[in-house]
Amino acid sequence: MSAKRIAVLPGDGIGREVIPQALRVMEAVGALVQFTEFDWGADRYLADGVTVPPDGFAMLDREFDAIFVGAFGDPRVVTNVHAKEILLGMRFKMDLYANVRPVRLLDSSLCPMKGIEPKDIDFVVLRENTEGVYTDAGGVFKQGTEDEIAIQEDINTYKGVARIIRYAFEYAERNPRLDGGPRKSVLLSDKSNAMTHAGGLWQRVFQEISRGYPQIAPKHMYVDALCMQIVRDPRQFDVIVTNNMFGDIITDLAAGLQGGLGMAASGNIHPGRTSMFEPVHGSAPPIAGKNVANPFGAILTAAMMLRHLGLSVEAGRIEAAVLEAVRQKKTTQDIGGPLGTREAGEWVVARVQRI
Ligand code: NAD
Ligand code: IPM
Ligand code: MN
C-alpha cells in the first residue's frame, strides 16, 4: 500500500499547537502517511492578502487523500474573511456535505452531569454542511442608517436535505455502537414549528427516506427540546441529523458532555472524495501560544481520519492511548491534568509506541 497523502492546514491560534501533536502521534503509531503542510491562515492573509491560492481546492482534491485542519479565526482579521474562504470554502466548494461529529465520553470524570458513564454517551451528530444559513445568500440595504435591513437566507434544497438524511440512515446501518450493538434510531432535529417552509421540506424528505430503512426507528425532536434532552438524558440518542446551524450549536453543547471543546473530533465528508478532518474547537485566541490547549480533540480527529482512510488498527491504537491518558490524568488542565499541550502530546506519543 502506498502512503496516504495528507494535506495539513494548522491554521491559526491553538490550531498551530494542537496539530503538530497530532502529527507526531500519527508518526509514532507507524501510520503509512505523508504530510504536506500549507500556511493558509491569518498570518498569510495579513502578509499577502491571499486566503486560498488559485487552484487551491482543486489541488487539494487532486493531490491528497485527506485534509487535516486546525482552526481558523484571528482577532486581527475582524471580518473573519480568511476563515470563511478557507474553512467554509473547503466545505462548500469541495462539497463536503456530511459534517460528522461523534459524541463520546471517555471517562465519567469528564462529564459535568452526575451519574453518567462512558456507556451512556455514544451518539453522533450529522450536520448538513453545504447549505442553510451558511451560504451567505442575502444582503444588506441602507446599511448604517436606522432603516437598515439585513437579510440572511436559509437555503434548503431537496437534494441537499435528501443526501444528508440518507447519509444518516446509512451511517446508522454501518456504524455499530461502541458496545457492538446496532444503532436503532435516526432522529431529525429542526424547528419546523416556526420555520415551516424549510422544516416542511426536511420533514417530508425524512419520512420518505426513512421508509427505506424499516429496521431503524425514525424520530423527531424540535431543536430547543433536543438541547434540553441532551443534558437531561443523553442515553436516548443514537444518530441525530440536522441542518448546518443547529448542528453547529448542538455539537458545542454536546462537547460540554465530553469534557469540553478540547475533546471533540469531526470529519467533513463527501463519500469517495478527498475529505477534511478538524477538531470541533476554534482557534481560542485567549489561550493561544501558552502551551495550555488540549491536543486530544485534534489527536482523536487524526484517529477518525486514519479510520476513514482504512488505517483502522492505527486509529484504534491512538484512541486507546488517549483513553489511557485520560484515565491516568496525563492531560491538560481543562480536563483536570497537570500537563501542557506538548507534554500531553508527548505522553500519547510514548504510549502509542507501547500499545
Ligand atoms: P473556541 O472553540 O476557539 O473556544 C471556545 C472556548 O473553548 C474557549 O474558552 C476556549 O479557551 C476553549 N477551548 C477551545 N478549544 C480548546 C482546547 N483545545 N483546549 C482547551 N480549551 C479549549 O471558540 P470561540 O472562542 O467561539 O472562537 C474563537 C475563534 O475561533 C473565532 O475566530 C471563531 O470564529 C473561530 N472558530 C473556528 C473554528 C474552526 O476553524 N473550525 C471553530 C470554532 C470557532
Ligand atoms: C465549527 C465552527 C464554524 C462553523 C465557524 C468557524 C464558521 O464554529 O466548525 O463548528 O460555524 O461551522
Ligand atoms: Mn462551531
XYZ file of C-alpha atoms and ligand atoms in Angstrom:
412
model
C 0.000 0.000 0.000
C 1.328 3.467 -0.814
C 1.420 6.189 1.845
C -1.769 8.195 2.280
C -1.161 11.781 1.225
C -2.417 14.230 3.813
C -2.618 18.000 3.371
C -2.098 19.690 6.744
C -3.540 23.136 7.447
C -2.806 24.062 11.080
C -4.435 27.489 10.575
C -4.493 29.975 13.439
C -4.167 30.192 17.216
C -4.218 26.880 19.053
C -4.589 25.074 15.720
C -0.855 25.609 15.358
C -0.186 23.991 18.728
C -2.523 21.010 18.660
C -1.951 19.913 15.058
C 1.805 19.290 15.499
C 0.994 16.986 18.430
C -1.478 15.016 16.325
C 1.101 14.695 13.524
C 3.668 13.337 15.984
C 1.150 10.789 17.253
C 0.302 9.602 13.719
C 4.003 9.174 13.008
C 4.643 7.404 16.301
C 1.857 4.899 15.705
C 3.510 3.995 12.425
C 0.672 5.076 10.150
C 1.689 4.983 6.498
C 1.048 8.671 5.864
C 2.860 11.514 4.213
C 2.211 15.111 5.298
C 2.370 18.277 3.219
C 1.859 21.440 5.236
C 0.158 24.613 3.977
C 0.351 28.058 5.585
C -3.193 29.158 4.782
C -4.473 31.293 7.640
C -4.445 34.731 9.211
C -0.672 35.373 9.045
C -0.532 34.546 5.371
C -3.634 36.630 4.655
C -2.247 39.617 6.552
C 1.099 39.272 4.755
C -0.032 38.945 1.139
C -3.830 39.125 1.060
C -4.169 35.504 -0.049
C -6.697 33.276 1.705
C -6.843 30.372 -0.750
C -4.257 30.355 -3.555
C -5.605 29.986 -7.108
C -6.496 26.362 -7.835
C -6.249 25.669 -4.062
C -9.317 23.490 -3.609
C -8.851 21.647 -6.905
C -5.235 20.991 -5.882
C -6.317 19.561 -2.502
C -8.841 17.340 -4.213
C -6.404 16.168 -6.877
C -3.244 15.646 -4.870
C -4.393 14.429 -1.450
C -6.287 11.574 0.157
C -7.419 13.697 3.113
C -7.060 17.154 4.634
C -6.188 17.698 8.295
C -7.102 21.098 9.689
C -6.550 23.004 12.951
C -8.748 26.080 13.242
C -9.234 29.471 11.644
C -10.005 32.743 13.389
C -7.792 35.617 14.455
C -8.731 38.841 16.227
C -6.616 40.807 13.723
C -8.951 39.728 10.909
C -12.149 41.272 12.167
C -14.198 40.303 9.114
C -13.189 36.644 9.548
C -12.927 36.603 5.752
C -9.999 34.168 5.679
C -11.839 31.620 7.846
C -14.880 31.957 5.652
C -12.918 31.495 2.457
C -10.680 28.681 3.669
C -12.839 26.655 6.064
C -16.295 27.249 4.638
C -14.630 27.280 1.203
C -13.443 23.698 1.675
C -16.823 22.581 2.994
C -18.806 24.261 0.214
C -16.561 24.172 -2.826
C -15.321 20.639 -2.221
C -18.940 19.712 -1.465
C -18.116 18.011 1.859
C -21.763 17.679 2.697
C -21.675 15.495 5.800
C -20.201 17.015 8.936
C -19.774 14.000 11.183
C -19.377 14.838 14.871
C -19.263 11.834 17.203
C -20.144 12.469 20.841
C -18.388 10.064 23.199
C -17.415 10.126 26.823
C -14.016 8.594 27.528
C -14.281 8.731 31.299
C -17.072 9.678 33.703
C -14.777 12.245 35.354
C -15.016 14.349 32.173
C -18.804 14.718 32.216
C -20.376 17.565 34.181
C -23.548 15.502 34.665
C -23.768 13.260 37.679
C -24.195 9.513 37.320
C -23.206 9.414 33.650
C -20.761 6.777 32.484
C -18.974 6.261 29.160
C -21.570 3.702 28.020
C -24.297 6.358 28.419
C -22.931 8.753 25.807
C -22.405 7.318 22.355
C -24.197 9.294 19.706
C -23.295 11.191 16.584
C -24.488 14.481 15.175
C -24.645 14.570 11.381
C -24.719 18.160 10.333
C -25.653 19.285 6.829
C -22.507 21.127 5.768
C -23.134 22.935 2.469
C -26.408 24.857 2.805
C -28.642 26.507 5.384
C -27.880 29.971 6.688
C -24.176 29.475 5.943
C -24.418 30.071 2.186
C -24.045 33.842 2.514
C -27.154 34.376 0.433
C -28.857 37.622 1.376
C -27.637 41.161 1.704
C -27.914 44.492 3.401
C -29.843 47.537 2.339
C -29.485 51.087 3.664
C -26.539 49.985 5.768
C -25.574 52.324 8.585
C -28.964 54.037 8.732
C -31.903 53.477 11.042
C -33.706 51.943 8.077
C -31.078 49.245 7.630
C -32.325 45.853 6.508
C -30.171 42.717 6.822
C -31.313 39.501 5.187
C -29.656 36.134 5.797
C -31.332 33.495 3.713
C -31.791 29.905 4.848
C -31.189 27.732 1.787
C -32.564 24.179 1.854
C -32.589 22.133 -1.336
C -34.333 18.821 -1.870
C -31.057 17.237 -2.999
C -29.061 18.705 -0.129
C -31.572 17.611 2.501
C -32.054 14.179 0.946
C -28.360 13.317 0.796
C -27.611 14.165 4.433
C -30.695 12.286 5.632
C -29.753 9.282 3.513
C -26.209 9.542 4.897
C -27.678 9.417 8.418
C -29.603 6.186 7.791
C -26.606 4.626 6.046
C -24.402 5.712 8.954
C -26.798 4.079 11.418
C -26.659 0.847 9.435
C -22.882 0.768 9.038
C -21.615 2.086 12.363
C -22.498 -0.034 15.362
C -22.387 1.437 18.836
C -19.126 1.262 20.766
C -20.509 -1.689 22.755
C -21.023 -3.547 19.471
C -24.809 -3.239 19.481
C -26.664 -1.898 16.432
C -27.740 1.705 16.086
C -31.505 1.709 16.311
C -32.729 5.211 15.558
C -32.160 8.322 13.486
C -33.546 11.498 14.990
C -34.299 14.544 12.861
C -33.986 17.794 14.748
C -35.403 21.009 13.321
C -37.555 23.995 14.110
C -40.400 23.081 11.802
C -42.977 24.543 14.176
C -41.686 28.055 13.421
C -39.616 27.701 10.244
C -42.339 25.952 8.324
C -41.045 26.169 4.753
C -37.632 24.663 5.410
C -38.941 22.443 8.188
C -41.659 21.095 5.913
C -39.092 20.022 3.334
C -36.903 18.297 5.939
C -39.925 16.544 7.453
C -41.225 15.239 4.134
C -37.850 14.051 2.912
C -37.125 12.423 6.273
C -40.375 10.453 6.154
C -39.765 9.466 2.550
C -36.223 8.198 3.119
C -36.904 6.554 6.479
C -39.343 4.144 4.760
C -36.365 2.551 3.033
C -34.829 1.618 6.418
C -37.596 -0.220 8.295
C -35.194 -1.597 10.913
C -34.191 1.908 12.059
C -36.708 3.958 14.041
C -37.257 7.469 12.668
C -37.614 10.014 15.462
C -38.113 13.749 15.647
C -37.417 16.456 18.195
C -37.552 20.227 17.917
C -34.074 21.611 18.408
C -34.902 23.553 21.564
C -36.318 20.440 23.201
C -33.333 18.444 21.958
C -30.904 20.757 23.766
C -32.802 20.198 26.989
C -32.914 16.417 26.493
C -29.195 16.171 25.668
C -28.349 17.462 29.125
C -31.223 15.653 30.857
C -30.700 12.192 29.423
C -28.053 11.722 26.715
C -28.571 7.939 26.819
C -31.571 8.145 24.494
C -29.610 9.383 21.444
C -28.098 7.370 18.649
C -27.853 9.266 15.327
C -29.020 12.884 15.129
C -29.377 14.584 11.739
C -29.891 18.319 11.437
C -29.174 21.436 9.427
C -25.966 23.438 9.310
C -26.609 25.974 12.048
C -28.410 23.715 14.514
C -25.619 21.172 14.052
C -23.030 23.803 14.905
C -24.782 24.725 18.134
C -25.720 21.198 19.210
C -22.127 19.993 18.813
C -20.672 22.643 21.109
C -23.341 21.725 23.659
C -22.515 18.052 23.212
C -18.784 18.782 23.514
C -19.605 20.014 27.010
C -20.690 16.471 27.903
C -17.398 15.031 26.628
C -15.086 17.228 28.688
C -15.288 20.403 26.651
C -14.260 21.550 23.210
C -10.759 20.213 23.683
C -12.100 16.646 23.388
C -14.388 16.773 20.347
C -13.475 15.416 16.894
C -15.077 15.861 13.497
C -14.942 14.952 9.835
C -16.268 16.842 6.816
C -17.065 14.105 4.384
C -18.168 13.516 0.823
C -18.027 9.751 0.341
C -15.474 8.831 -2.296
C -13.835 12.245 -2.420
C -10.968 13.903 -0.567
C -12.498 14.746 2.812
C -11.432 17.096 5.602
C -10.936 16.404 9.305
C -10.736 19.017 12.088
C -11.316 19.226 15.816
C -14.648 20.877 16.675
C -12.979 23.694 18.596
C -11.816 27.024 17.205
C -8.550 28.934 17.433
C -9.171 30.018 21.060
C -7.148 33.276 20.839
C -7.011 33.931 24.608
C -5.152 30.691 25.311
C -3.115 30.523 22.091
C 0.672 30.364 22.353
C 0.605 29.366 26.022
C 1.037 25.603 25.689
C -2.244 25.004 27.532
C -4.608 23.948 24.735
C -5.860 20.379 24.904
C -4.471 18.442 21.918
C -6.758 15.411 22.385
C -9.578 16.718 20.151
C -7.034 17.051 17.331
C -5.459 13.675 18.135
C -8.870 11.950 18.184
C -9.643 13.706 14.899
C -6.430 12.224 13.477
C -7.683 8.786 14.527
C -11.011 9.456 12.824
C -9.169 10.454 9.639
C -6.957 7.351 9.710
C -10.009 5.120 10.122
C -11.655 6.877 7.167
C -8.513 6.132 5.140
C -8.650 2.453 6.054
C -5.966 2.598 8.762
C -8.263 1.270 11.491
C -5.600 -0.530 13.508
C -3.556 2.651 13.928
C -6.731 4.623 14.687
C -7.687 2.168 17.418
C -4.247 2.379 18.990
C -4.396 6.171 19.090
C -7.843 6.119 20.680
C -6.679 3.595 23.260
C -3.675 5.781 24.126
C -5.845 8.881 24.592
C -8.244 6.880 26.736
C -5.345 5.765 28.919
C -4.045 9.342 29.193
C -7.459 10.464 30.404
C -7.676 7.613 32.914
C -4.217 8.370 34.265
C -4.855 12.145 34.220
C -1.959 12.731 31.848
C -3.892 15.627 30.386
C -4.040 19.373 30.032
C -5.656 21.487 32.736
C -9.028 21.983 31.026
C -9.810 18.348 31.830
C -8.079 18.255 35.166
C -4.497 17.199 34.466
C -1.177 18.950 35.099
C 0.343 18.802 31.597
C 0.905 21.313 28.832
C -0.099 20.806 25.187
C 3.303 19.430 24.194
C 3.658 17.236 27.264
C 0.188 15.708 26.831
C 1.038 15.038 23.180
C 4.380 13.563 24.208
C 2.664 11.192 26.645
C 0.371 9.886 23.907
C 3.339 9.573 21.518
C 5.169 7.391 24.062
C 2.042 5.383 24.806
C 1.093 4.524 21.210
C 4.524 3.027 20.743
C 3.805 0.560 23.567
C 0.215 -0.439 22.702
P -13.221 28.271 20.567
O -13.593 26.873 20.283
O -11.963 28.758 19.984
O -13.164 28.465 22.154
C -14.312 28.325 22.987
C -13.870 28.020 24.430
O -13.321 26.712 24.496
C -12.782 28.959 24.939
O -12.975 29.122 26.317
C -11.505 28.168 24.690
O -10.463 28.534 25.542
C -11.984 26.744 24.918
N -11.234 25.791 24.095
C -11.388 25.568 22.775
N -10.553 24.624 22.355
C -9.822 24.252 23.417
C -8.778 23.315 23.606
N -8.303 22.572 22.598
N -8.242 23.203 24.843
C -8.702 23.923 25.864
N -9.720 24.825 25.755
C -10.256 24.985 24.532
O -14.456 29.175 20.093
P -14.624 30.765 20.084
O -13.920 31.383 21.245
O -16.054 31.000 19.916
O -13.906 31.220 18.742
C -12.548 31.646 18.629
C -12.201 31.798 17.142
O -12.192 30.510 16.523
C -13.201 32.632 16.346
O -12.493 33.345 15.371
C -14.094 31.593 15.706
O -14.728 32.065 14.536
C -13.093 30.516 15.402
N -13.632 29.163 15.259
C -13.069 28.405 14.275
C -13.458 27.080 14.138
C -12.817 26.275 13.071
O -11.909 26.728 12.400
N -13.243 25.032 12.874
C -14.386 26.538 15.017
C -14.940 27.350 16.013
C -14.547 28.657 16.138
C -17.385 24.991 13.519
C -17.187 26.488 13.569
C -17.511 27.132 12.236
C -18.969 26.850 11.943
C -17.220 28.639 12.181
C -15.767 28.943 12.441
C -17.642 29.265 10.886
O -17.923 27.035 14.605
O -16.729 24.331 12.695
O -18.152 24.456 14.312
O -19.863 27.574 12.397
O -19.212 25.883 11.235
Mn -18.866 25.540 15.893
